């Protein structure tokens, strides 16, 4: 087979001027043109709305190949991590780049467990939210609120140990905050962490337990939630992660940067899609379950309806996470003895869309959000909590990306623009005389 020749430079011709731009190749053979000097050399900038062709950074955390449906954290395939690892180990791997030894793992778990309690005064802020406030709005505010309780850990240039402590604190307190949000929505008293439990069980205990110590978590549920958290743990430079890095690039502290990530994740085109999927499936069900009608609506450019949980900016073959989640969904529901009619609708919808030319042509496949909500629902979470659960899973990724960005001393993120507004004109009094 003929070997592909990779040029060292790209030649750019602008009128009679020619410039050479270096070619940069990633460890998995990803090809890029380094345009760092483009404006200095030519006066031009690039225009790339939605950053569809722009690599914002070099990163050693997550690799994904959208054409081949590959996702790896620090080189380890997502399928292997989902089957054999657990969320704490994956968080360690993302934070520090290598799998922990047994001692490193128990030290990490011990440190994280030690910080699960949230300062009692944070509750005063929390109590101000109306009980029907959206969980993502509450989480975003609470994350920023936490920063005011740790003034010593706001310095993004602090030493390794201080940064480490802040990351562990945020990781440890997140399940406590998320469980409070759920408890408030159902009018129950919040629960405090019980540190005899592991990360996921403690979260389930605080979310679904009542004030008693004999909470027994169903191992099927612990396992399902752990897997979902692993599958959401990082996804390279997606909208919320890029936001975390962008905010962090101004040297904002990790709490503020993560809060910004939560805000970005909230949107229905990103993490908010998991809530929208269930709402869509419910709507289709109550409308009589005519899947073909809704597929037609999704294709109609005059109809704002889109198939939520379908399509992805980078996956153009299949989303490996969706494949694992679909199977987990079947397992969990059958083990819990639940028959959820919306799972049938989801499967029919997937089947109809995958046969339809519109979806085939545009390479639109189910994404991570298509089946995850059905599992969350089977566990007992209300729909409005789904995106918060996504945030809980994505947290190690946000923190690791923030850390990597600071350690590589990235410059402040500040894109340019092409101005298309009015050209210079003289001011004339019209309204004020
Ligand atoms: N239903 C119907 N048509 C769709 C869908 C969909 N879910 N997704 C994309 N298309 C169509 C677009 O209308 C467009 O058609 P056109 O070429 O005729 O104009 C084409 O497919 C390309 O879509 P874009 O929106 O240009 O693709 P982009 O990469 O910008 O967007 C996105 C990706 C936002 C995920 C999109 O597919 C979408 O809106 N999906 C539904 C929301 C969703 O599930 N989001 C979660 C994504 S995963 C995550 O963030 C965790």
XYZ file of C-alpha atoms and ligand atoms in Angstrom:
484
model
C 0.000 0.000 0.000
C 1.250 3.455 -0.859
C 2.270 5.419 2.212
C 0.670 8.807 2.651
C 3.174 11.630 2.301
C 2.658 14.330 4.878
C 4.040 17.704 3.867
C 6.088 19.681 6.394
C 4.462 22.928 5.391
C 1.305 24.205 3.780
C 1.697 26.769 1.045
C -0.810 29.608 1.112
C -1.116 31.847 -1.931
C -2.790 35.223 -1.510
C -2.573 37.202 -4.746
C 1.100 37.286 -5.616
C 2.208 36.579 -2.053
C 3.072 33.073 -0.895
C 3.582 32.008 2.709
C 4.564 28.710 4.211
C 2.675 27.554 7.275
C 3.965 24.647 9.374
C 2.032 21.385 9.404
C 1.498 19.891 12.877
C 0.646 16.197 13.292
C -0.855 14.728 16.453
C 0.174 11.402 17.984
C -2.826 9.706 16.324
C -1.977 11.215 12.962
C -4.400 14.159 13.110
C -3.256 16.755 10.612
C -3.323 20.500 11.136
C -1.923 23.700 9.735
C -0.378 25.989 12.325
C -1.707 29.486 11.626
C -0.260 31.158 14.718
C 1.781 33.533 12.520
C -0.811 33.962 9.757
C -1.848 37.522 10.587
C 1.732 38.686 11.125
C 2.774 37.219 7.783
C -0.245 38.171 5.663
C -2.548 40.557 7.545
C -5.321 37.981 7.136
C -7.233 36.121 9.810
C -9.310 32.954 9.367
C -13.098 32.823 9.569
C -14.574 29.619 10.969
C -17.989 29.979 12.566
C -18.668 27.352 15.200
C -14.932 26.476 15.081
C -15.714 23.570 12.770
C -12.135 23.509 11.440
C -10.253 25.085 14.281
C -8.030 23.254 16.738
C -7.999 25.514 19.773
C -5.256 23.671 21.610
C -2.916 20.691 21.757
C -4.238 18.300 24.379
C -3.049 14.962 25.747
C -6.261 14.061 27.569
C -8.855 12.634 25.186
C -8.648 11.337 21.650
C -11.663 10.898 19.468
C -12.094 9.954 15.851
C -15.565 10.901 14.702
C -15.344 8.967 11.437
C -14.302 5.709 13.091
C -16.332 6.166 16.274
C -13.267 6.002 18.552
C -13.078 7.592 22.000
C -10.125 7.157 24.360
C -9.187 8.801 27.641
C -5.392 9.070 27.968
C -5.129 6.324 25.352
C -7.518 3.858 27.018
C -10.576 2.866 24.925
C -13.873 4.020 26.406
C -15.313 0.497 26.008
C -12.612 -0.947 28.304
C -12.948 1.821 30.882
C -16.758 1.516 30.947
C -16.522 -2.245 31.443
C -13.584 -2.578 33.813
C -12.831 0.701 35.572
C -14.837 2.937 37.879
C -15.533 6.666 37.968
C -12.970 7.443 40.684
C -10.212 5.650 38.803
C -11.199 7.415 35.581
C -11.166 10.779 37.387
C -7.628 10.002 38.623
C -6.580 8.980 35.118
C -7.925 12.204 33.620
C -6.408 14.401 36.347
C -2.936 12.902 36.380
C -2.514 11.145 33.032
C -1.831 7.587 34.263
C -3.823 4.858 35.952
C -3.207 4.882 39.718
C -1.355 2.206 41.657
C -3.374 0.623 44.471
C -1.857 3.078 46.992
C -2.412 6.096 44.780
C -6.006 5.030 44.214
C -6.838 4.594 47.896
C -5.120 7.883 48.731
C -7.153 9.676 46.037
C -10.419 8.111 47.224
C -9.607 8.933 50.837
C -8.799 12.555 50.030
C -11.951 12.935 47.945
C -14.114 11.339 50.624
C -12.696 13.731 53.234
C -14.013 16.763 51.368
C -17.594 15.714 50.612
C -19.148 17.988 53.219
C -20.271 21.406 51.972
C -19.844 24.425 54.249
C -23.077 24.919 56.192
C -23.296 28.588 55.129
C -23.526 27.599 51.451
C -26.980 26.327 52.408
C -28.086 29.883 53.164
C -27.499 30.818 49.535
C -29.102 27.581 48.380
C -32.200 28.174 50.476
C -32.867 31.358 48.522
C -33.679 29.447 45.330
C -37.337 28.769 44.569
C -38.041 25.027 44.723
C -38.903 24.995 41.015
C -35.647 26.705 39.925
C -33.945 24.748 37.150
C -31.236 22.465 38.606
C -28.611 23.745 36.165
C -29.147 27.368 37.231
C -28.773 26.302 40.850
C -25.657 24.232 40.177
C -24.010 27.045 38.238
C -24.642 29.525 41.061
C -23.605 27.094 43.797
C -20.336 26.347 42.034
C -19.470 30.053 42.003
C -20.719 30.387 45.583
C -18.231 27.728 46.683
C -15.387 29.975 45.509
C -16.254 32.517 48.201
C -15.669 29.897 50.895
C -12.140 29.122 49.747
C -10.473 32.507 49.146
C -7.072 30.848 49.572
C -7.641 28.583 46.611
C -8.558 31.214 44.053
C -5.059 31.719 42.738
C -4.806 29.820 39.441
C -1.018 30.077 39.640
C -0.792 28.455 43.071
C 1.494 25.485 43.546
C 0.658 21.967 42.411
C -0.582 20.927 45.856
C -3.016 23.823 46.222
C -4.432 23.291 42.738
C -4.749 19.602 43.484
C -6.663 20.309 46.674
C -9.066 22.620 44.852
C -9.741 20.012 42.162
C -10.371 17.349 44.785
C -12.613 19.681 46.775
C -14.762 20.429 43.729
C -14.932 16.744 42.752
C -15.899 15.805 46.317
C -18.566 18.459 46.851
C -20.318 18.190 43.507
C -22.438 15.087 44.394
C -23.475 16.761 47.656
C -24.640 19.869 45.781
C -26.450 17.840 43.108
C -28.246 15.765 45.746
C -29.336 18.943 47.600
C -30.846 20.272 44.383
C -32.890 17.104 43.964
C -34.013 17.065 47.595
C -35.171 20.658 47.352
C -37.195 19.978 44.203
C -39.230 17.355 46.054
C -39.503 19.378 49.264
C -37.300 17.102 51.363
C -34.595 18.020 53.837
C -31.091 17.832 52.393
C -28.885 14.931 53.437
C -25.285 15.049 54.580
C -22.645 12.745 53.097
C -21.899 9.477 54.823
C -18.291 8.766 54.180
C -18.484 5.037 54.656
C -19.964 4.948 51.152
C -18.097 5.111 47.866
C -18.555 8.161 45.603
C -21.550 6.891 43.632
C -23.303 5.197 46.557
C -22.865 8.300 48.695
C -24.458 10.358 45.956
C -27.395 7.931 45.659
C -27.763 7.866 49.447
C -27.893 11.677 49.648
C -30.277 11.852 46.691
C -32.711 9.046 47.438
C -32.009 8.089 51.056
C -33.965 9.369 54.013
C -32.435 10.226 57.354
C -31.314 6.755 58.247
C -28.021 5.002 57.929
C -29.387 1.754 56.595
C -29.697 2.917 53.036
C -29.066 -0.008 50.726
C -28.123 0.945 47.211
C -29.164 -1.434 44.470
C -25.876 -2.663 42.904
C -27.535 -2.579 39.467
C -28.189 1.142 39.923
C -24.734 1.887 41.367
C -23.140 0.111 38.450
C -25.350 1.820 35.839
C -24.717 5.296 37.243
C -20.986 4.660 37.577
C -20.873 3.628 33.910
C -22.827 6.708 32.831
C -20.452 8.977 34.739
C -17.441 7.307 33.088
C -18.990 7.740 29.640
C -19.528 11.449 30.250
C -16.199 12.124 31.983
C -14.462 13.915 29.110
C -14.997 14.629 25.449
C -12.100 16.802 24.301
C -12.882 20.338 23.098
C -16.696 20.326 23.179
C -18.713 23.484 23.879
C -18.623 23.356 27.698
C -15.001 22.195 27.939
C -13.860 24.884 25.522
C -15.771 27.338 27.701
C -13.970 26.108 30.824
C -10.618 26.535 29.058
C -11.577 29.916 27.633
C -12.700 31.291 31.002
C -9.676 29.738 32.703
C -7.382 31.331 30.131
C -8.101 34.728 31.701
C -6.676 33.114 34.865
C -10.118 32.881 36.443
C -10.189 30.355 39.296
C -11.384 26.742 38.814
C -14.763 27.329 40.542
C -15.633 30.194 38.177
C -14.342 28.235 35.162
C -16.376 25.138 36.054
C -19.477 27.299 36.689
C -19.068 28.654 33.150
C -18.843 25.062 31.883
C -22.111 24.257 33.652
C -23.763 27.242 31.953
C -22.537 26.121 28.517
C -23.664 22.550 29.126
C -27.197 23.682 29.973
C -28.124 24.492 26.348
C -30.402 22.039 24.484
C -27.863 21.605 21.682
C -25.300 20.352 24.215
C -25.947 18.641 27.579
C -29.493 19.966 27.800
C -30.373 17.518 25.010
C -30.808 14.618 27.483
C -33.767 16.386 29.106
C -35.146 17.328 25.678
C -34.945 13.723 24.439
C -37.256 12.432 27.161
C -39.637 15.359 26.683
C -39.656 14.602 22.947
C -40.278 10.871 23.463
C -43.109 11.627 25.898
C -44.640 14.014 23.372
C -44.442 11.398 20.614
C -46.039 8.844 22.933
C -48.906 11.104 23.971
C -49.393 12.040 20.317
C -50.140 8.384 19.540
C -46.603 7.120 18.924
C -46.564 7.764 15.177
C -42.785 7.707 14.751
C -42.864 8.285 10.983
C -44.714 11.569 11.473
C -42.009 12.888 13.801
C -39.204 11.780 11.510
C -40.904 13.785 8.747
C -41.201 16.799 11.061
C -37.458 16.601 11.860
C -36.673 16.703 8.138
C -38.967 19.638 7.411
C -36.834 22.794 7.238
C -39.911 24.938 7.964
C -40.524 23.064 11.183
C -38.223 23.969 14.120
C -38.463 20.387 15.453
C -35.204 18.403 15.482
C -34.665 14.843 16.589
C -33.089 15.525 19.947
C -30.269 13.131 20.832
C -29.446 12.769 17.151
C -26.464 14.183 15.308
C -23.086 15.278 16.536
C -20.485 17.810 15.486
C -17.700 15.247 15.323
C -19.202 11.733 15.232
C -20.150 10.953 11.662
C -20.472 7.194 11.906
C -21.618 6.330 15.381
C -21.132 7.665 18.879
C -19.335 4.880 20.812
C -20.893 6.136 24.049
C -24.418 5.784 22.620
C -23.656 2.188 21.626
C -22.621 1.301 25.201
C -25.521 3.231 26.740
C -28.119 1.582 24.503
C -26.969 -1.826 25.694
C -26.761 -0.668 29.318
C -30.280 0.697 28.991
C -31.651 -2.729 27.995
C -29.704 -4.425 30.819
C -30.688 -1.976 33.532
C -34.375 -1.928 32.648
C -34.577 -5.710 32.447
C -32.650 -6.169 35.719
C -34.894 -3.645 37.447
C -37.952 -5.244 35.870
C -39.067 -1.978 34.289
C -40.890 -1.767 30.998
C -40.696 1.813 29.807
C -42.814 2.414 26.686
C -40.643 5.340 25.687
C -37.706 2.942 25.227
C -39.760 1.222 22.509
C -40.450 4.592 20.893
C -36.760 5.524 21.086
C -35.781 2.267 19.355
C -38.412 2.717 16.631
C -37.285 6.290 16.119
C -33.646 5.221 15.807
C -34.545 2.474 13.361
C -36.689 4.772 11.216
C -34.101 7.561 11.172
C -31.183 5.259 10.365
C -33.046 4.014 7.276
C -34.033 7.469 6.146
C -32.033 9.114 3.383
C -32.078 12.532 5.111
C -30.328 11.142 8.205
C -28.040 8.787 6.262
C -26.872 11.552 3.924
C -26.118 13.915 6.793
C -24.513 11.154 8.882
C -26.862 11.728 11.801
C -26.734 8.988 14.461
C -27.954 8.733 18.057
C -25.588 10.546 20.402
C -24.790 10.038 24.102
C -28.016 11.778 25.122
C -30.424 9.565 23.189
C -30.645 6.644 25.635
C -29.037 8.042 28.811
C -32.253 9.736 29.970
C -34.129 6.436 29.912
C -31.602 5.006 32.393
C -31.711 8.124 34.602
C -35.488 7.838 34.609
C -35.357 4.146 35.541
C -33.047 5.041 38.453
C -35.668 7.532 39.638
C -34.329 10.940 38.596
C -36.842 13.521 37.376
C -36.217 14.790 33.837
C -35.021 18.230 34.970
C -32.108 16.597 36.818
C -30.632 14.903 33.740
C -28.319 17.693 32.630
C -27.013 18.103 36.168
C -26.085 14.413 36.088
C -24.220 15.042 32.853
C -22.330 17.848 34.646
C -21.481 15.487 37.511
C -19.944 13.085 35.010
C -18.163 15.771 32.968
C -16.549 17.377 36.025
C -13.230 15.418 35.977
C -12.850 16.339 32.314
C -13.444 20.044 32.920
C -10.984 20.084 35.810
C -8.322 18.126 33.912
C -8.651 20.394 30.893
C -8.427 23.478 33.114
C -5.277 22.046 34.735
C -3.697 21.171 31.396
C -4.458 24.646 30.060
C -2.827 26.323 33.064
C 0.174 23.974 33.092
C 0.887 24.682 29.443
C 0.554 28.387 30.154
C -1.874 28.998 27.331
C -2.443 32.613 26.326
C -5.786 34.262 26.987
C -8.452 33.064 24.531
C -9.492 35.996 22.419
C -10.809 35.311 18.913
C -10.970 38.012 16.274
C -13.898 38.883 14.028
C -14.748 40.218 10.630
C -16.656 43.417 11.242
C -19.724 43.765 8.996
C -21.499 46.693 10.709
C -21.906 50.328 9.685
C -18.795 52.154 8.527
C -17.852 55.471 10.166
C -20.635 58.080 10.232
C -21.192 61.362 12.098
C -23.433 61.501 15.136
C -26.666 63.532 14.711
C -29.227 64.278 17.415
C -32.427 62.431 16.566
C -34.036 61.427 19.876
C -32.361 63.903 22.235
C -32.727 67.596 21.392
N -32.589 16.492 13.539
C -32.792 16.886 12.270
N -31.845 17.411 11.464
C -30.623 17.557 11.981
C -30.307 17.168 13.304
C -31.340 16.618 14.088
N -31.099 16.232 15.331
N -29.002 17.433 13.556
C -28.497 17.960 12.445
N -29.477 18.049 11.469
C -29.301 18.525 10.090
C -29.210 20.050 10.047
O -30.484 20.629 9.865
C -28.305 20.240 8.876
O -29.068 20.024 7.691
P -28.740 20.841 6.320
O -27.361 20.400 5.922
O -29.810 20.433 5.401
O -28.796 22.289 6.703
C -27.302 19.090 8.965
O -28.029 18.047 9.645
C -26.034 19.425 9.730
O -26.400 19.876 11.034
P -25.736 21.095 11.792
O -26.707 21.648 12.770
O -25.131 22.031 10.790
O -24.555 20.322 12.528
P -23.730 20.866 13.760
O -22.478 20.072 13.783
O -23.617 22.351 13.735
O -24.647 20.493 15.041
C -25.716 19.253 16.741
C -24.510 19.339 15.782
C -25.888 20.590 17.485
C -25.426 18.173 17.774
C -26.984 18.921 15.924
O -26.834 17.653 15.307
C -28.253 18.939 16.796
O -28.875 20.005 16.951
N -28.664 17.764 17.353
C -29.799 17.729 18.258
C -29.392 18.219 19.650
C -28.529 17.210 20.373
O -28.823 16.026 20.423
N -27.454 17.731 20.998
C -26.533 16.909 21.805
C -25.226 16.727 21.112
S -24.179 15.663 22.012
C -23.608 16.610 23.277
O -23.402 17.792 23.153
C -23.422 15.971 24.504
